[in-house]
Coordinates of C-alpha atoms in Angstrom, one line a residue:
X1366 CA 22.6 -6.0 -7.7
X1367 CA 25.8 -4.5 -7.1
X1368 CA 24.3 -2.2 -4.2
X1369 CA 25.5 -3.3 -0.7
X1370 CA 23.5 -1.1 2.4
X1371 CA 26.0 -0.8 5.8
X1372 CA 23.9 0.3 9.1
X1373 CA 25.5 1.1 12.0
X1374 CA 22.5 0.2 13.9
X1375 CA 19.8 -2.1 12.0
X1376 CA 17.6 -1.1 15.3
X1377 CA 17.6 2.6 14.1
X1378 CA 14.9 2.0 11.9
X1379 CA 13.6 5.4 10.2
X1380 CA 17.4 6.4 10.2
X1381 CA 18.2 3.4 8.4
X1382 CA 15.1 3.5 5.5
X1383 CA 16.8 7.4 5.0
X1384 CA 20.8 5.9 4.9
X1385 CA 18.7 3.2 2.5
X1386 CA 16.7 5.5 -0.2
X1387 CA 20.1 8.0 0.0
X1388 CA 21.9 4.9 -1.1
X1389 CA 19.6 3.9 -4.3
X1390 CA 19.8 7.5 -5.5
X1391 CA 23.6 7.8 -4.9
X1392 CA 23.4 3.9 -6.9
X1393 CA 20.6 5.8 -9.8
X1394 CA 23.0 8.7 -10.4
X1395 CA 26.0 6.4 -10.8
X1396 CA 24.5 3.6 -12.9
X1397 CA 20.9 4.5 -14.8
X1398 CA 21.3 8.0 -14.8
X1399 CA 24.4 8.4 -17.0
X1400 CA 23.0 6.9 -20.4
X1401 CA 20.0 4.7 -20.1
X1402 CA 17.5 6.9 -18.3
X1403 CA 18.3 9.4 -20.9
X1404 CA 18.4 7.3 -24.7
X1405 CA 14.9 5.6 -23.2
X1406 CA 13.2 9.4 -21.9
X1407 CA 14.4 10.3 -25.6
X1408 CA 12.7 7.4 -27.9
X1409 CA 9.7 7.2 -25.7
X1410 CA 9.1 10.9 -24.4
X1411 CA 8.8 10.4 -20.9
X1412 CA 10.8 12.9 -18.9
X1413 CA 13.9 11.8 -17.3
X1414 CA 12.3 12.7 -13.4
X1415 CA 9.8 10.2 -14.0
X1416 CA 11.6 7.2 -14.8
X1417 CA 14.1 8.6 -11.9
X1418 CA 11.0 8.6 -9.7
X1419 CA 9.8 5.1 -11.1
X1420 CA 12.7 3.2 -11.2
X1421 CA 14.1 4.5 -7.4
X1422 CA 10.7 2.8 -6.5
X1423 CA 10.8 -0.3 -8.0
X1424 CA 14.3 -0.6 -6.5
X1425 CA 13.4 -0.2 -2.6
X1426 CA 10.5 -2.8 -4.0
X1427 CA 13.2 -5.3 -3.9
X1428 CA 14.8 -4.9 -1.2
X1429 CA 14.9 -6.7 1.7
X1430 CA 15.5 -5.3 5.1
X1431 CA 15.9 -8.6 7.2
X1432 CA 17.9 -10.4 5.1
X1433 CA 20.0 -6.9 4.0
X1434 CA 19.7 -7.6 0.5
X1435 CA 17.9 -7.2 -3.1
X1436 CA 15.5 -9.4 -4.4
X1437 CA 17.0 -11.8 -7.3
X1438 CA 15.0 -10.3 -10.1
X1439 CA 17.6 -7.7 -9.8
X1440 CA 20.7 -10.1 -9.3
X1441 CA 23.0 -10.4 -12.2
X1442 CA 22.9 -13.8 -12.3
X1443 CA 19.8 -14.3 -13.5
X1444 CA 20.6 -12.0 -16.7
X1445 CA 20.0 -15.3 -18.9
X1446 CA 16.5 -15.9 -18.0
X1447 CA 15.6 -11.9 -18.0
X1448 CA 17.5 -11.7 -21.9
X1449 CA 14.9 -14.7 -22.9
X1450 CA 12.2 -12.9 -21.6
X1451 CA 12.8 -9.4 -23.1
X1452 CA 13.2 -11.0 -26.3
X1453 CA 9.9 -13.0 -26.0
X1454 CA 7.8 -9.6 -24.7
X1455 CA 9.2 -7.5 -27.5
X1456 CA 7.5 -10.5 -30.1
X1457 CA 4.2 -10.7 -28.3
X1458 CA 3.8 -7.1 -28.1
X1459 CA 4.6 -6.9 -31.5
X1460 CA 2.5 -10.0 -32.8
X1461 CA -0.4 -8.4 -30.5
X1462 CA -0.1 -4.9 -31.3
X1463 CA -3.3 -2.8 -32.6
X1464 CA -3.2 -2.7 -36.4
X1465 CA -6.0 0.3 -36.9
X1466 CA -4.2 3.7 -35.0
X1467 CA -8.0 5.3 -34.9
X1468 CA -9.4 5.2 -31.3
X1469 CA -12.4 6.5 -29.8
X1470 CA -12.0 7.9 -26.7
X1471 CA -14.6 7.4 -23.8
X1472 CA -15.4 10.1 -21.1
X1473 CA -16.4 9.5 -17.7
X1474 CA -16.5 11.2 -14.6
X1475 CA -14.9 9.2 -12.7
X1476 CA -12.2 6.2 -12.7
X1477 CA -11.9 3.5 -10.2
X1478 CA -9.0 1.4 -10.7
X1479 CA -7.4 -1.4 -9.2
X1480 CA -10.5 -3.3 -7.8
X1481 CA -9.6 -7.2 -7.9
X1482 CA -13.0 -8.2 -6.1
X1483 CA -16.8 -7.4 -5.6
X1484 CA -16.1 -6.9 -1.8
X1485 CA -13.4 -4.1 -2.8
X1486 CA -15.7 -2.8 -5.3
X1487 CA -18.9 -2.9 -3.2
X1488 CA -16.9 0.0 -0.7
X1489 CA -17.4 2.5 -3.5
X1490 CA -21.4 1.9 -3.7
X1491 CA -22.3 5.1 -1.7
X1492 CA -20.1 7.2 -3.5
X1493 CA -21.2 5.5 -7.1
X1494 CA -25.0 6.5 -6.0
X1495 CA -23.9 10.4 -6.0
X1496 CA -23.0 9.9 -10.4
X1497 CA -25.1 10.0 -13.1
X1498 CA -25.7 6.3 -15.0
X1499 CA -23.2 4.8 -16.7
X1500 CA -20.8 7.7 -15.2
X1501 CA -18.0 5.7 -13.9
X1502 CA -15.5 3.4 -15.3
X1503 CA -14.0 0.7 -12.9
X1504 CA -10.8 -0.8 -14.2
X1505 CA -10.8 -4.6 -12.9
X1506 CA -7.3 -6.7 -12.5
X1507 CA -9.1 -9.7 -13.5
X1508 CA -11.8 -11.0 -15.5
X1509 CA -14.4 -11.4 -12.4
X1510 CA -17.6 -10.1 -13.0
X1511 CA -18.5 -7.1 -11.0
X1512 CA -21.3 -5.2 -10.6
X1513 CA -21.7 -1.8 -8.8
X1514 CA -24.6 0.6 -9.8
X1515 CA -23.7 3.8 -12.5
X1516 CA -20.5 1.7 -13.2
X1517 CA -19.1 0.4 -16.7
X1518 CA -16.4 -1.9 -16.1
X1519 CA -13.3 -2.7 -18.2
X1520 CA -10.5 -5.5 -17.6
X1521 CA -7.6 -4.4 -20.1
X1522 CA -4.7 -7.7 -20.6
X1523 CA -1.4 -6.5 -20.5
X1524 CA 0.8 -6.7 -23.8
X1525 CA -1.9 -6.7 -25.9
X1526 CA -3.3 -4.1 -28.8
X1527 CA -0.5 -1.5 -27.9
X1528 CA 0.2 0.9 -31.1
X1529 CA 3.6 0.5 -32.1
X1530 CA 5.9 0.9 -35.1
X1531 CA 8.9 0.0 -37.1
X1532 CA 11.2 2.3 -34.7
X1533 CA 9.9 1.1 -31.6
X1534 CA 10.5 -2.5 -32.7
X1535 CA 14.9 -1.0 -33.4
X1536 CA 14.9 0.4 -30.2
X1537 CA 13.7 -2.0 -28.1
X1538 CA 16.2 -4.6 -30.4
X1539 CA 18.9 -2.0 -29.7
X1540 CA 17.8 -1.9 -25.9
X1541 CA 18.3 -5.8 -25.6
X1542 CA 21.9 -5.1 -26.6
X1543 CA 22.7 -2.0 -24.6
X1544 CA 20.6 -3.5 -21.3
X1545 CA 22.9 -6.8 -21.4
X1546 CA 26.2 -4.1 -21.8
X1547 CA 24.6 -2.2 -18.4
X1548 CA 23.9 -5.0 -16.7
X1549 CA 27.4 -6.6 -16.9
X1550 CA 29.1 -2.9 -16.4
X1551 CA 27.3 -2.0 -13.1
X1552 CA 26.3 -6.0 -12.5
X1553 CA 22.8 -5.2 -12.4
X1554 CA 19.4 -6.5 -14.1
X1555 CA 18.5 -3.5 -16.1
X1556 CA 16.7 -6.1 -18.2
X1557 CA 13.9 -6.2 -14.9
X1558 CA 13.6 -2.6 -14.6
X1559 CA 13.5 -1.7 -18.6
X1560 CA 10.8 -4.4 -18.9
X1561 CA 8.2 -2.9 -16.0
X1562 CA 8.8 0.3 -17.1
X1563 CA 8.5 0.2 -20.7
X1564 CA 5.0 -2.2 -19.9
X1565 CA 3.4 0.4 -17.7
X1566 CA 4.2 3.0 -19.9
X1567 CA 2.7 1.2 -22.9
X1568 CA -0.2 -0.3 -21.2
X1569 CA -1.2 3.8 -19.3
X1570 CA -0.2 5.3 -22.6
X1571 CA -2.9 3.5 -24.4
X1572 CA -5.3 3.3 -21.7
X1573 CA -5.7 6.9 -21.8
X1574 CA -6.0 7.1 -25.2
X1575 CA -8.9 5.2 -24.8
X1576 CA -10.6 6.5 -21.7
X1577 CA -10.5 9.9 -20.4
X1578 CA -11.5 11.3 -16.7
X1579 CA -11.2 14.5 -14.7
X1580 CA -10.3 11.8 -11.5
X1581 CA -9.1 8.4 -11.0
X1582 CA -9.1 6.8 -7.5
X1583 CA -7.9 3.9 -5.9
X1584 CA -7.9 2.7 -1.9
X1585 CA -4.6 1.2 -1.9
X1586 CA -2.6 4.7 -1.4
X1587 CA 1.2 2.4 -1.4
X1588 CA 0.1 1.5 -5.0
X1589 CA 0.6 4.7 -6.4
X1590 CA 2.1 4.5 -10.2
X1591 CA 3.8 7.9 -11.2
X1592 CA 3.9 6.7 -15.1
X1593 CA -0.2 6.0 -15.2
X1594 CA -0.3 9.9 -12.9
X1595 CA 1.6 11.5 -15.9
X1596 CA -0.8 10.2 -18.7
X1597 CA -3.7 11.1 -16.9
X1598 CA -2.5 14.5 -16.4
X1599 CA -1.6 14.9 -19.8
X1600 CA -5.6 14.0 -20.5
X1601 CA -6.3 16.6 -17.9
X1602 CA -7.3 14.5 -14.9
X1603 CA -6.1 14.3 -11.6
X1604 CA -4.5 11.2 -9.3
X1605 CA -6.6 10.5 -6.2
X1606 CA -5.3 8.5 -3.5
X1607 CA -7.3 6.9 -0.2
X1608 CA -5.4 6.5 3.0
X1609 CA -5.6 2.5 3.9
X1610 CA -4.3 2.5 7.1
X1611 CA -0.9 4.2 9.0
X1612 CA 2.1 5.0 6.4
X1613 CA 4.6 2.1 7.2
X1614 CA 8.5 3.1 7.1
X1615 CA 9.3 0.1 5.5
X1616 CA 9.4 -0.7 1.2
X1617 CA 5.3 0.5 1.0
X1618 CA 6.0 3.8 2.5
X1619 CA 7.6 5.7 0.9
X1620 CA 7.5 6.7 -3.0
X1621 CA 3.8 7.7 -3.1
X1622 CA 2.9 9.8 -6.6
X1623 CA -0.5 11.9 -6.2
X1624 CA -2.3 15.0 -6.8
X1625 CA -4.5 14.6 -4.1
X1626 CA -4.1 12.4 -0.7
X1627 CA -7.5 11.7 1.5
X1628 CA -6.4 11.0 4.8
X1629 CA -7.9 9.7 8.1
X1630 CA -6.8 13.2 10.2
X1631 CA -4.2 15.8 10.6
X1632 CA -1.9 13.7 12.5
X1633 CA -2.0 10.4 10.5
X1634 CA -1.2 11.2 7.5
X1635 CA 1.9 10.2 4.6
X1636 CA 5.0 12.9 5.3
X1637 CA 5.7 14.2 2.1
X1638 CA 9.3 13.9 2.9
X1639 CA 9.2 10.1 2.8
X1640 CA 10.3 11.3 -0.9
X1641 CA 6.9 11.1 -2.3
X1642 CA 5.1 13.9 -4.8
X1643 CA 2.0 15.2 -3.3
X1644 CA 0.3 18.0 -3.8
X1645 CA -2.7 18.2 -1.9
X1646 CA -3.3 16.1 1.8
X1647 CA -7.4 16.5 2.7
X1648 CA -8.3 14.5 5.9
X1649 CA -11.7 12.6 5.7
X1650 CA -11.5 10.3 8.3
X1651 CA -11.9 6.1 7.0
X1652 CA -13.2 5.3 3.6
X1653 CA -13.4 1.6 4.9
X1654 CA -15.3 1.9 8.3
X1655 CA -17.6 4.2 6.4
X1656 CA -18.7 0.9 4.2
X1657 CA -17.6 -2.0 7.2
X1658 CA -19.5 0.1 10.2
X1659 CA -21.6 2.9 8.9
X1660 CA -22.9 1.5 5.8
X1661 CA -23.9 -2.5 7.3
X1662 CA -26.1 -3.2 10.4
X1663 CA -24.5 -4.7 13.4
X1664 CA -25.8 -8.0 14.3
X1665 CA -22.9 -9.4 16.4
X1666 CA -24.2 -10.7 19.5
X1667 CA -20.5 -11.1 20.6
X1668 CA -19.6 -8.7 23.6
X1669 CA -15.5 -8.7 25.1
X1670 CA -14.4 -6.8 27.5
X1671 CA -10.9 -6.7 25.8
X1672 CA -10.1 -7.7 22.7
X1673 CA -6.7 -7.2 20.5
X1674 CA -6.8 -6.9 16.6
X1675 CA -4.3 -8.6 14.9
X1676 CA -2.2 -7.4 11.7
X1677 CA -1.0 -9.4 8.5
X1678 CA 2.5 -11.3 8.5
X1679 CA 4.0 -9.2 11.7
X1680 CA 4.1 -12.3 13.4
X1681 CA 7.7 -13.5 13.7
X1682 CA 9.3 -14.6 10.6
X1683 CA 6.7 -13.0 8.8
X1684 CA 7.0 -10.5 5.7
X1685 CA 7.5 -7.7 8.1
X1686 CA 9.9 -9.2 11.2
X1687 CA 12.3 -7.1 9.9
X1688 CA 14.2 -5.4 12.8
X1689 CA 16.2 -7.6 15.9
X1690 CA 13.6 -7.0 18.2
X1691 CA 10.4 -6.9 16.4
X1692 CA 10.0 -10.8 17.2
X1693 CA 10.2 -10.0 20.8
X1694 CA 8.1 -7.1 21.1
X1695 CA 5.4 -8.5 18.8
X1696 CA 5.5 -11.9 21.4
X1697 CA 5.9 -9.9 24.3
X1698 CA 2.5 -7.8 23.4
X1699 CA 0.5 -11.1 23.3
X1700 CA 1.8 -12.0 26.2
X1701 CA 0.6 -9.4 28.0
X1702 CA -3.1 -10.0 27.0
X1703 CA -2.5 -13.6 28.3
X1704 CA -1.4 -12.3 31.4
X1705 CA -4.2 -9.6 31.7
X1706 CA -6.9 -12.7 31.0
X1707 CA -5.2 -14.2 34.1
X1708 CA -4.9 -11.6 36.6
X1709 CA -8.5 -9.8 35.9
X1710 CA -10.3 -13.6 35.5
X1711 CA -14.0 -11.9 35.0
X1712 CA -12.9 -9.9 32.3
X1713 CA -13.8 -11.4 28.5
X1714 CA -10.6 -11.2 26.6
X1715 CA -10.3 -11.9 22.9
X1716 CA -8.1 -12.2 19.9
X1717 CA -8.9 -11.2 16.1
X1718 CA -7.1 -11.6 12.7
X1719 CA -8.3 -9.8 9.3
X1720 CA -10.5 -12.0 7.4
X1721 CA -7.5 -12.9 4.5
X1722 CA -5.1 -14.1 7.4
X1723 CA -3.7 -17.0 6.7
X1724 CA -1.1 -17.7 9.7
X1725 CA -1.6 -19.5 12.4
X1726 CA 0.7 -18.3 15.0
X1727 CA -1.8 -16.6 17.4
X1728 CA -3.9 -19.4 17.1
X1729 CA -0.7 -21.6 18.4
X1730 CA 0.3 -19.0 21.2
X1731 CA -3.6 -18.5 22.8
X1732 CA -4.3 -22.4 22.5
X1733 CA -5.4 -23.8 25.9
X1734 CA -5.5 -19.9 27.4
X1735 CA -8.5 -17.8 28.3
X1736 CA -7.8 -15.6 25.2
X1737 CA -10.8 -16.2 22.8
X1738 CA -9.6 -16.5 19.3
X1739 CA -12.7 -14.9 17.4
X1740 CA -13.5 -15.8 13.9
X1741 CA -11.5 -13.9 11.7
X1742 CA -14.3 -13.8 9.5
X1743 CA -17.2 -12.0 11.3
X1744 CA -16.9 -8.5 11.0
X1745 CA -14.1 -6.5 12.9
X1746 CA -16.3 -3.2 12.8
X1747 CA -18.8 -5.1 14.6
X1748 CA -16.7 -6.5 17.3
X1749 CA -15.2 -3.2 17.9
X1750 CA -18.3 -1.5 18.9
X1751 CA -19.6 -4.6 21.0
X1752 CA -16.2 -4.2 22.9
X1753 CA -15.3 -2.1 26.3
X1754 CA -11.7 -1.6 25.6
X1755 CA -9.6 -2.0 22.0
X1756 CA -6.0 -2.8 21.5
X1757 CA -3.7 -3.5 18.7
X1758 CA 0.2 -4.0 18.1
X1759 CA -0.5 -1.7 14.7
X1760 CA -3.9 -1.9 13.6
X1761 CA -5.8 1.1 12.0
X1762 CA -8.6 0.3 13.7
X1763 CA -7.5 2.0 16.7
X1764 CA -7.4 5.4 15.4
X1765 CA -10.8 4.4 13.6
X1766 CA -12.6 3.3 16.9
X1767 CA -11.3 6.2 18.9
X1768 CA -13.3 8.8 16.4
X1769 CA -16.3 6.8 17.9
X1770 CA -15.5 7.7 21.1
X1771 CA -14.3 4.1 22.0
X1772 CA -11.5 3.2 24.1
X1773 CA -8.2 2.3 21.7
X1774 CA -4.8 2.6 22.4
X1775 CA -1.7 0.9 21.0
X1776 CA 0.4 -2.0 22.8
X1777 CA 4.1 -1.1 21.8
X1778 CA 6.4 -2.9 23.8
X1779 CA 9.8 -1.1 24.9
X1780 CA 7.9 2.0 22.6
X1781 CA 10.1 0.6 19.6
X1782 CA 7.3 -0.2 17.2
X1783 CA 8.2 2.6 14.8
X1784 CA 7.7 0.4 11.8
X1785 CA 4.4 1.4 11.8
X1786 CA 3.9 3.9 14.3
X1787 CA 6.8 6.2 13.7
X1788 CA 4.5 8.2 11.2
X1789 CA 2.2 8.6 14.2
X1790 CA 2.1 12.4 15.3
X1791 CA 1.7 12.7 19.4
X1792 CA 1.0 9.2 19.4
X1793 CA 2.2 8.5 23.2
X1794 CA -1.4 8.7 24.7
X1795 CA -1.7 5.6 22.0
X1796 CA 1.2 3.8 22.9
X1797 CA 1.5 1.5 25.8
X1798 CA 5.6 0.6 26.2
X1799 CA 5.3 -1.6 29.7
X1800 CA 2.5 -4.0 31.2
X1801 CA 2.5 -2.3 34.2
X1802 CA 1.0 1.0 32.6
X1803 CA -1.3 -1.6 30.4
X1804 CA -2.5 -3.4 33.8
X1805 CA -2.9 0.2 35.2
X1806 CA -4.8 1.1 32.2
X1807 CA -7.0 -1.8 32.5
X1808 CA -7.5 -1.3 36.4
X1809 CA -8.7 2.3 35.8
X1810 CA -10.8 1.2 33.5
X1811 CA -13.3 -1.1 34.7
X1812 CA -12.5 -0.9 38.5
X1813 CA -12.4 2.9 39.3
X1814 CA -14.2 3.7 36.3
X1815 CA -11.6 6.8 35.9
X1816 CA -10.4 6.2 32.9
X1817 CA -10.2 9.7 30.6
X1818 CA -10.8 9.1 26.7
X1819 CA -8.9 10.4 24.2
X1820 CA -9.7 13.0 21.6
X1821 CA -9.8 11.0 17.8
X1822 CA -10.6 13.6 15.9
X1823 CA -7.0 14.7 15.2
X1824 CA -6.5 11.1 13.9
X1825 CA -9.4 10.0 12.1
X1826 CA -12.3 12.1 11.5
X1827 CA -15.7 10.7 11.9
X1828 CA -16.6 8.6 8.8
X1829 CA -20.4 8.2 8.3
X1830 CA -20.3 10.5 5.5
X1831 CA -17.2 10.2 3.8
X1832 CA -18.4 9.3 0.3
X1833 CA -21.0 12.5 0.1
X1834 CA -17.7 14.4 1.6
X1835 CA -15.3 12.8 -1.7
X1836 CA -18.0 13.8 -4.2
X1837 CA -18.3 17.0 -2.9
X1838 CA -14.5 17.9 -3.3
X1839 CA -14.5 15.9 -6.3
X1840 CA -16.5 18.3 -7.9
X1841 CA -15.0 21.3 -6.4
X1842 CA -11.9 21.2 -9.2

């Protein structure tokens, strides 16, 4: 992809995401913008601003921050296999288009989408029990069988039973010729970008011409798909998005596309500058401790005095070691609950993963310590309420447990953890920078018993009813 990013500083982080996303629209404007953004908006009748929006997205997808470069799909060089592969998706979509144009369009009054498992599904059951029977569709990404009460569920293959005709079939022969010309002009994959654009606007297009809702919802809020938002709103519905946990500046935080944002609190939230379209921000406190805490019993006989919640693939070399001292600072923070287990003996001092971790770095680093590794798959919720003091390099859970009155705070080495905490408003009462304020911390704690909790509200709101809160907003519009 002929799009090279120059930092001054890569340590500069938010700075550098802005210097990065002004870069792919100055790169857009130059490239896409001039001819093919407009001959596709005119054959297909999607407005220019929205492939803009789409495409821009898709672009910051690929790249990678660490390595300071784009992912190959958009590489030049791999034009050959991407021309083979646009011809043989333009014959199965026409070979598995629908023949009969008459379709009969199903209401309901509400839309769950994106739901892969029944444990995904199953944190939607006390918000399902508010609906009437049958009253809400659940689109699955696979064909696993679900089952949720007042829920119909549909699993929809992609390139299949699309309606299209003679002059779709010319353009998209004509856009195989023109796509190859763009590509070697501006020595870029438009091939990549024409084909995921052109599926999801195919594959929403006819969705909603089948199904039809005033709301659709989904709990993965860096998921958001502008292309499916403007069919829906076209039907007359509205986008909803659930917070999932703090908004990252890194690939999954920016580009969000909604009518209507639940957050935790008024202070962890998405900034609607992080070039996203929002309309509305509501804070409801956690959709997921509502189901994990509020909605299951607590039978964890497990008690720490200390324990530290772990995060996926920030461990060094992971997915998000992205920065020259992230490796350190994530290392130093562990080392700092080894050193705590040490000096304050009596103290219980444990380690957890999420449940779909699948490294096993902490697990290396606490071997032969006296930092517990818990079993990542007992049930964090539970282990958060059974424990004196919480800590975290950038869980959620910290804002979560704090709304119950718990002790949580943040260990942020150097204060430089603005990956993920940089979208934290008047977070330093969360953030720990040195040991020596942890160990004071700790000291004050359970020694002079003079420790002062924070306030959570402002950050996550209490949870227990967040489902009969949704439905009642839900039906406010």
């Amino acid at each position: 992809m002929n799009l090279k990013i120059v930092f001054r500083d890569h340590s500069k982080w938010f700075d550098n995401y802005k210097i990065l996303i002004n870069s792919i629209s100055f790169f857009y404007k130059k490239t896409f913008k001039k001819k093919w953004s407009k001959e596709i908006s005119e054959h297909i009748k999607l407005p220019e601003k929205e492939i803009e929006f789409y495409v821009k997205k898709k672009i910051l997808f690929l790249y990678d921050y660490r390595k300071n470069k784009f992912n190959y799909k958009a590489s030049v060089f791999f034009l050959p296999i991407f021309f083979l592969y646009n011809i043989f998706y333009i014959l199965k979509i026409f070979l598995l288009r629908k023949k009969n144009r008459f379709t009969e369009k199903k209401f309901y009054h509400l839309i769950i989408e994106n739901i892969s498992n029944q444990d995904e599904l199953n944190r939607y059951g006390k918000l399902a029990k508010f609906y009437k029977k049958k009253g809400i569709l659940v689109r699955s990404l696979n064909k696993n069988k679900l089952n949720l009460i007042n829920c119909n569920f549909i699993y929809k293959k992609k390139h299949k039973s699309y309606q299209l005709d003679f002059q779709d079939f010319k353009f998209f022969l004509i856009m195989l010729f023109k796509n190859f010309i763009y590509s070697i002009k501006y020595k870029t994959n438009f091939f990549y970008f024409f084909l995921v654009l052109i599926e999801d606007f195919l594959f929403f297009k006819n969705f909603f011409k089948e199904y039809q809702s005033p709301f659709m919802i989904s709990h993965q809020h860096y998921f958001s798909n502008n292309i499916k938002n403007f069919f829906l709103k076209k039907t007359g519905g509205k986008s909803c998005l659930i917070q999932k946990n703090i908004n990252a500046h890194n690939e999954t935080g920016f580009f969000y596309h909604t009518d209507i944002l639940f957050t935790y609190g008024k202070k962890v939230g998405v900034n609607k500058t992080f070039n996203s379209i929002i309309n509305k921000k509501i804070p409801m406190g956690s959709f997921f401790m509502e189901y994990y805490n509020h909605s299951k019993k607590n039978n964890s006989k497990l008690k720490f005095d200390i324990v530290c919640f772990g995060c996926n693939q920030v461990f060094p070399g992971g997915r998000y070691d992205k920065t020259p001292h992230h490796k350190y600072d994530y290392i130093d923070h562990l080392m700092w609950l080894k050193k705590i287990s040490y000096i304050y003996p009596n103290l219980k001092v444990g380690f957890k993963h999420h449940p779909n971790n699948k490294n096993s770095f902490e697990y290396n680093f606490f071997k032969d310590t006296k930092v517990k590794m818990i079993d990542q798959k007992l049930n964090s919720y539970n282990i958060g309420i059974n424990t004196k003091v919480i800590c975290s390099f950038q869980s959620t859970m910290i804002i979560e447990m704090i709304s119950l009155g718990k002790i949580a705070f943040f260990l942020d080495p150097n204060k430089r953890n603005n990956q993920f905490l940089g979208d934290l408003g008047h977070s330093d009462n969360l953030r720990i920078k040195n040991f020596k304020k942890f160990k004071k911390e700790i000291h004050s704690i359970f020694f002079k018993k003079n420790y002062k909790k924070i306030d959570g509200t402002d950050y996550c709101l209490r949870s227990d009813e967040f489902s009969q809160k949704l439905f009642k907003i839900l039906n406010k519009y």
